[in-house]
XYZ file of C-alpha atoms in Angstrom:
444
model
C -8.707 8.621 -26.641
C -7.273 12.036 -25.888
C -4.743 12.158 -23.024
C -5.181 8.455 -22.282
C -2.178 6.178 -23.001
C -3.691 2.742 -22.598
C -0.415 0.761 -22.346
C 0.419 2.605 -19.085
C -2.571 1.659 -16.929
C -1.557 -1.726 -15.666
C -0.809 -1.010 -11.996
C -0.972 -3.722 -9.370
C -1.181 -4.083 -5.635
C 2.077 -5.861 -4.966
C 5.701 -4.920 -5.658
C 9.171 -6.250 -4.893
C 11.409 -3.557 -3.438
C 15.084 -3.545 -4.416
C 17.141 -1.126 -2.398
C 19.698 1.295 -3.853
C 21.455 3.517 -1.318
C 23.058 6.824 -2.133
C 25.284 6.290 0.925
C 26.361 3.070 2.570
C 26.444 3.521 6.309
C 23.631 3.946 8.834
C 24.746 7.466 9.676
C 25.086 8.506 6.044
C 21.586 7.151 5.262
C 20.290 9.357 8.076
C 21.816 12.465 6.422
C 21.204 11.862 2.733
C 18.422 9.301 2.600
C 18.001 6.487 0.188
C 15.880 5.369 -2.739
C 14.335 2.022 -3.664
C 13.175 0.532 -6.924
C 9.656 -0.913 -7.146
C 8.852 -3.894 -9.392
C 5.189 -4.674 -9.990
C 3.988 -7.964 -8.499
C 2.684 -8.999 -11.912
C 5.649 -7.853 -13.956
C 8.114 -10.346 -15.478
C 10.624 -9.309 -12.780
C 8.396 -10.673 -9.983
C 8.498 -14.278 -8.697
C 4.731 -14.066 -8.698
C 4.556 -13.319 -12.425
C 2.416 -15.840 -14.324
C 3.280 -15.724 -18.064
C 0.152 -17.748 -18.909
C -2.084 -14.893 -17.683
C -3.116 -11.991 -19.892
C -2.553 -8.417 -18.668
C -6.352 -8.131 -18.269
C -6.481 -11.208 -16.038
C -3.741 -9.765 -13.874
C -5.693 -6.506 -13.641
C -8.869 -8.323 -12.592
C -6.937 -9.927 -9.696
C -5.676 -6.475 -8.656
C -9.185 -5.040 -8.742
C -10.524 -7.875 -6.554
C -7.656 -7.399 -4.101
C -8.723 -3.734 -3.828
C -12.146 -4.812 -2.663
C -10.736 -7.350 -0.212
C -8.298 -4.762 1.068
C -11.181 -2.366 1.645
C -12.921 -5.062 3.713
C -9.747 -5.494 5.711
C -9.478 -1.751 6.382
C -13.136 -1.600 7.467
C -12.592 -4.349 9.991
C -9.469 -2.677 11.384
C -11.296 0.624 11.823
C -14.209 -1.093 13.520
C -11.964 -3.038 15.897
C -8.332 -1.810 15.597
C -7.026 -4.198 18.246
C -8.520 -7.324 16.703
C -7.599 -7.836 13.051
C -10.073 -10.251 11.600
C -11.390 -9.605 8.112
C -11.996 -11.144 4.715
C -8.468 -10.598 3.445
C -6.297 -12.912 1.419
C -2.998 -13.081 3.369
C -0.844 -13.692 0.287
C -2.412 -10.870 -1.655
C -0.802 -8.021 0.222
C 0.263 -4.675 -1.217
C 3.945 -5.271 -1.912
C 6.820 -7.618 -1.583
C 10.048 -6.484 -0.104
C 13.559 -7.872 0.149
C 15.259 -7.273 3.512
C 17.463 -9.261 5.856
C 17.365 -9.840 9.603
C 20.046 -10.956 12.027
C 23.844 -11.065 12.273
C 24.923 -12.455 9.896
C 21.969 -11.255 7.813
C 19.396 -13.824 6.703
C 17.371 -12.745 3.585
C 13.618 -12.387 3.738
C 11.081 -11.839 0.975
C 8.015 -10.533 2.801
C 4.625 -8.986 2.113
C 5.224 -5.285 2.499
C 1.898 -3.803 3.629
C 0.998 -0.144 4.026
C -2.135 -1.321 5.837
C -0.192 -3.115 8.602
C 2.422 -2.214 11.186
C 4.117 -5.277 12.655
C 7.169 -6.769 10.922
C 7.199 -10.554 11.313
C 8.838 -13.603 9.738
C 8.798 -17.413 10.286
C 11.295 -18.545 12.908
C 12.784 -21.749 14.257
C 11.675 -23.718 16.154
C 8.480 -23.808 14.167
C 6.232 -26.731 15.024
C 3.510 -25.317 12.824
C 4.792 -23.329 9.830
C 3.564 -23.031 6.278
C 6.102 -24.110 3.608
C 8.320 -21.421 2.241
C 11.077 -21.345 -0.326
C 13.550 -19.446 1.884
C 15.140 -21.078 4.903
C 13.424 -20.337 8.204
C 15.095 -17.764 10.439
C 17.043 -19.360 13.332
C 17.339 -16.893 16.237
C 20.150 -18.947 17.768
C 22.342 -18.219 14.767
C 22.041 -14.440 15.092
C 24.545 -12.610 17.324
C 22.222 -9.634 17.725
C 18.837 -11.330 18.293
C 16.940 -10.960 21.547
C 13.395 -11.353 22.744
C 11.610 -8.297 24.224
C 10.199 -8.183 27.781
C 6.591 -7.452 28.549
C 7.399 -3.994 29.880
C 9.080 -2.967 26.609
C 7.447 -0.070 24.858
C 6.989 -2.028 21.631
C 5.169 -4.741 23.600
C 2.739 -2.141 24.870
C 2.159 -1.001 21.319
C 0.733 -4.442 20.452
C -2.359 -3.715 22.539
C -4.723 -6.683 22.662
C -2.643 -8.513 20.092
C 0.139 -8.872 22.654
C 0.398 -10.956 25.829
C 2.981 -11.968 28.459
C 4.600 -15.386 28.652
C 5.553 -17.092 31.933
C 9.180 -15.984 31.538
C 8.149 -12.326 30.966
C 8.648 -12.645 27.200
C 6.280 -10.502 25.111
C 4.267 -12.597 22.646
C 1.986 -11.593 19.806
C -0.942 -13.131 17.973
C -2.393 -11.869 14.650
C -5.323 -13.522 12.875
C -7.186 -12.825 9.657
C -10.669 -13.539 8.366
C -9.392 -16.136 5.880
C -8.171 -18.157 8.881
C -4.530 -17.221 8.358
C -2.580 -16.366 11.447
C 0.860 -15.807 12.979
C 1.919 -16.234 16.622
C 5.284 -15.906 18.254
C 7.751 -13.797 20.298
C 8.131 -10.085 19.912
C 11.883 -9.686 19.364
C 14.514 -7.309 18.070
C 17.441 -7.730 15.755
C 19.549 -5.911 13.154
C 17.624 -5.219 9.967
C 19.753 -5.008 6.844
C 18.619 -3.412 3.572
C 20.844 -4.562 0.755
C 22.071 -2.730 -2.288
C 23.023 -3.787 -5.755
C 25.494 -0.867 -5.709
C 27.849 -0.630 -2.762
C 27.548 -1.945 0.756
C 24.285 -2.764 2.527
C 22.951 -0.494 5.321
C 22.161 -1.977 8.721
C 19.671 -0.689 11.358
C 20.108 -2.271 14.818
C 17.353 -2.950 17.328
C 14.412 -3.202 14.982
C 11.398 -4.817 16.669
C 9.723 -7.664 14.800
C 7.624 -10.741 15.426
C 9.466 -14.043 15.410
C 6.696 -16.398 14.351
C 6.759 -19.930 15.707
C 3.167 -20.817 14.757
C 1.960 -19.587 11.326
C -0.565 -20.876 8.846
C -3.362 -20.261 6.443
C -3.222 -19.043 2.878
C 0.341 -17.648 2.870
C 2.293 -18.389 -0.263
C 5.491 -20.415 -0.216
C 7.259 -17.325 -1.594
C 6.049 -15.187 1.353
C 8.653 -15.160 4.092
C 6.538 -12.995 6.447
C 5.169 -9.475 6.576
C 6.760 -6.036 6.615
C 4.461 -3.334 7.998
C 4.808 0.089 6.370
C 1.821 1.779 8.040
C 1.775 4.747 10.418
C 1.793 2.842 13.726
C 4.821 2.668 16.050
C 5.769 -0.916 15.158
C 6.004 -0.323 11.405
C 9.331 -0.188 9.545
C 8.591 3.397 8.457
C 8.077 4.569 12.009
C 10.981 2.575 13.497
C 13.331 4.238 10.958
C 11.793 7.645 11.616
C 14.871 9.056 13.386
C 17.103 7.960 10.505
C 14.843 9.385 7.772
C 13.423 12.400 9.635
C 9.854 11.154 9.173
C 10.138 11.791 5.405
C 9.362 9.386 2.606
C 7.882 9.641 -0.859
C 7.144 7.428 -3.828
C 6.591 7.839 -7.558
C 4.457 5.142 -9.225
C 5.178 4.616 -12.908
C 2.401 3.618 -15.331
C 3.401 0.041 -15.919
C 2.688 -2.278 -18.813
C 3.557 -5.938 -18.868
C 6.753 -5.233 -20.845
C 7.848 -2.157 -18.872
C 11.499 -2.048 -17.839
C 11.193 1.123 -15.760
C 10.525 0.749 -12.041
C 8.669 2.921 -9.580
C 10.667 4.610 -6.812
C 10.276 5.095 -3.101
C 12.551 7.567 -1.281
C 13.412 8.081 2.378
C 14.983 10.904 4.304
C 16.174 14.010 2.400
C 15.583 12.034 -0.834
C 11.941 11.821 0.158
C 11.261 15.540 0.389
C 8.680 16.759 -2.184
C 9.003 20.444 -3.018
C 9.385 22.938 -5.862
C 7.130 24.329 -8.544
C 3.784 22.547 -8.851
C 3.870 20.992 -5.366
C 0.619 21.134 -3.334
C 0.275 19.970 0.250
C -2.620 18.840 2.448
C -2.708 18.051 6.177
C -2.164 14.463 7.315
C -4.940 13.765 9.829
C -4.516 11.562 12.914
C -7.061 8.769 12.989
C -7.889 5.380 14.420
C -6.141 3.068 13.890
C -2.962 5.074 13.440
C -1.759 2.509 10.856
C -3.626 4.378 8.117
C -2.765 7.694 6.439
C -5.866 9.928 6.524
C -6.566 12.957 4.325
C -9.569 15.282 3.983
C -11.270 15.255 0.583
C -13.604 18.241 0.124
C -14.870 17.267 -3.319
C -14.126 16.314 -6.910
C -14.430 18.502 -10.005
C -15.362 16.904 -13.295
C -14.145 19.445 -15.837
C -15.726 22.701 -14.582
C -18.451 21.041 -12.498
C -17.627 20.638 -8.790
C -19.193 17.837 -6.748
C -19.110 18.377 -2.994
C -18.039 15.472 -0.849
C -20.760 13.411 0.786
C -19.794 11.104 3.573
C -21.567 8.161 5.165
C -23.870 10.181 7.427
C -27.359 8.736 7.759
C -28.865 12.228 7.906
C -29.046 12.869 4.163
C -31.417 15.848 4.413
C -28.980 17.966 6.457
C -25.435 17.327 5.318
C -22.777 18.202 7.868
C -19.497 19.946 7.199
C -16.864 17.800 5.621
C -15.370 15.481 8.239
C -11.656 15.669 8.681
C -9.695 12.550 7.724
C -12.540 11.208 5.600
C -10.394 9.268 3.130
C -7.356 6.984 3.402
C -4.500 7.398 0.945
C -3.045 3.999 0.210
C -0.416 2.991 -2.326
C -1.423 -0.645 -1.905
C -5.038 -0.355 -3.118
C -5.437 -0.211 -6.876
C -8.875 1.371 -7.091
C -10.307 4.481 -5.442
C -13.322 3.857 -3.168
C -15.871 6.634 -2.588
C -18.995 6.881 -0.430
C -22.060 5.702 -2.391
C -24.003 9.026 -2.623
C -20.887 10.992 -3.476
C -19.895 8.435 -6.106
C -23.391 8.614 -7.667
C -23.057 12.442 -8.048
C -19.551 12.084 -9.570
C -20.652 9.402 -12.007
C -23.629 11.573 -13.103
C -21.293 14.529 -13.759
C -18.988 12.252 -15.743
C -21.713 10.753 -17.944
C -22.958 14.241 -18.726
C -19.487 15.406 -19.650
C -18.465 12.399 -21.714
C -21.745 11.625 -23.448
C -22.004 8.485 -25.565
C -23.367 5.073 -24.654
C -22.293 3.390 -21.458
C -21.986 -0.379 -21.133
C -21.890 -3.027 -18.452
C -18.788 -4.475 -16.840
C -19.096 -8.255 -17.310
C -17.040 -8.840 -14.135
C -19.364 -6.691 -12.041
C -16.683 -4.568 -10.401
C -17.188 -1.186 -12.117
C -20.304 0.931 -12.407
C -19.337 3.126 -15.316
C -17.804 1.632 -18.502
C -17.576 2.458 -22.226
C -16.906 0.212 -25.156
C -15.950 2.857 -27.735
C -12.383 3.154 -26.453
C -10.900 5.298 -29.198
C -13.645 7.929 -29.438
C -13.965 9.019 -25.791
C -13.084 12.480 -24.631
C -12.560 12.171 -20.884
C -12.342 15.387 -18.827
C -9.759 16.032 -16.178
C -10.970 15.280 -12.663
C -9.625 17.453 -9.852
C -9.430 16.028 -6.355
C -9.940 18.871 -3.875
C -8.073 18.008 -0.712
C -7.812 20.630 2.032
C -5.296 23.121 0.664
C -4.361 20.984 -2.301
C -6.046 20.607 -5.706
C -4.700 17.486 -7.441
C -5.540 17.369 -11.178
C -6.104 13.796 -12.429
C -5.882 13.213 -16.177
C -7.662 10.214 -17.748
C -4.608 8.015 -17.068
C -5.436 8.289 -13.338
C -9.202 7.859 -13.551
C -9.969 5.314 -16.299
C -8.544 1.871 -16.885
C -8.793 -0.476 -19.848
C -10.114 -3.787 -18.482
C -10.566 -5.530 -21.865
C -9.554 -4.794 -25.476
C -12.846 -3.028 -26.126
C -13.781 -1.823 -22.606
C -12.587 1.052 -20.398
C -14.020 1.773 -16.985
C -14.024 4.535 -14.403
C -11.440 3.408 -11.776
C -13.378 4.783 -8.811
C -16.101 2.599 -7.315
C -18.802 3.091 -4.627
C -18.219 1.922 -1.060
C -20.657 1.452 1.811
C -18.518 2.801 4.680
C -14.912 3.532 3.715
C -13.135 5.854 1.327
C -9.684 5.096 -0.121
C -7.542 7.136 -2.579
C -5.927 4.265 -4.489
C -2.740 3.892 -6.517
C -4.218 4.295 -10.008
C -5.073 7.886 -8.980
C -1.465 8.401 -7.832
C 0.355 7.259 -11.008
C 2.883 9.867 -12.286
C 2.727 11.869 -9.026
C 5.585 12.277 -6.595
C 3.658 11.699 -3.345
C 5.507 12.768 -0.221
C 4.755 12.033 3.450
C 6.078 14.304 6.173
C 5.257 12.527 9.394
C 6.826 15.214 11.607
C 4.948 18.122 10.113
C 1.851 15.991 9.407
C 1.338 16.684 5.719
C 1.165 14.868 2.371
C 2.397 16.590 -0.787
C 1.660 15.915 -4.467
C 3.776 16.919 -7.446
C 2.877 15.857 -10.968
C 5.888 14.033 -12.256
C 6.961 11.739 -15.082
C 7.873 8.809 -12.870
C 9.551 6.975 -15.788
C 12.418 9.450 -15.700
């Protein structure tokens, strides 16, 4: 299939982050930034890797997590102060290795671009789920402290925060699968280790010290690390050090890939140069999510105008700003139903041939003649930025003899997922409110 390298489509929702700093001190990281390596959740380098599963079985799990993640996002948008949704707690976007405390205590946590609060299991813990790593003991940390109810971070919790009798700020998060975490909002030194050189430490990072946690969390999950756009997230708390700049480059991964994706912060995270296109980052509710404005998609030379979720189909309104969430943790791209239908129609006309049914019921457009397809480039028209997506970004092999269009219809939420972002350097500038794209070979 022209332009479509099948062994590079196996992208997943969750990744372990290993940190490599170009400089070693806190101040130096502020000036020069730092870069991390991503390892796919389902790669042999991950503790979650299951060698008994086929690459197609791992893909199916990633596809289903996309749908569950979409449900989670819908619930957060409907009620941003009350997170309850059909989400599997252990199926988050990434895993990340950090440490908290002085001396530092390692933590392998779910790193989630759809969440803000950093939290981990803490002693005393009368009701904790079992985990491989030792529980964090605040009494053993020289730099740990609980935060008062008048602290700014406590105010950022909204309805998920409350005040204890001794004026300690407490938090409570719950999920639709009956998983939950409750504890004290605290602060401590966060350390990001390095396999080369000394670790870098960031004092005074706010996090939830969970004393009551349960549900479907995995024993390898030490807690959660929020990477969203809200004030409690790790990204926002490090904003002064990194200048509000970060970027990532997602490699096309196969099960035997030895090359890792990269995420960059600070000056290392600036995306510029020839071929770079930028689009405004739109403020939305909740502020956890990163919103862009998609004006349409072109299939080859045919342009399909964006259609949203408006009930007035006879009189389409102007394109709504911030109509799609860009998310590195969702595998598939979700589009409004009517818009998706028009795009699929343009694709079937351009490709020709006989379509077939997805036996797993996830995808609407599939083909069985893998080697004979000629798939056109699809261009995503964001405001001010045309992003050309080759077949690698738009079709995925789900079985030996089956490839499917990796965008699916959605009833009330649009997400630009990570398959569409493979081999792009995607940069976020949170001070100037823009997202940039630069086509890149992320394996180099």
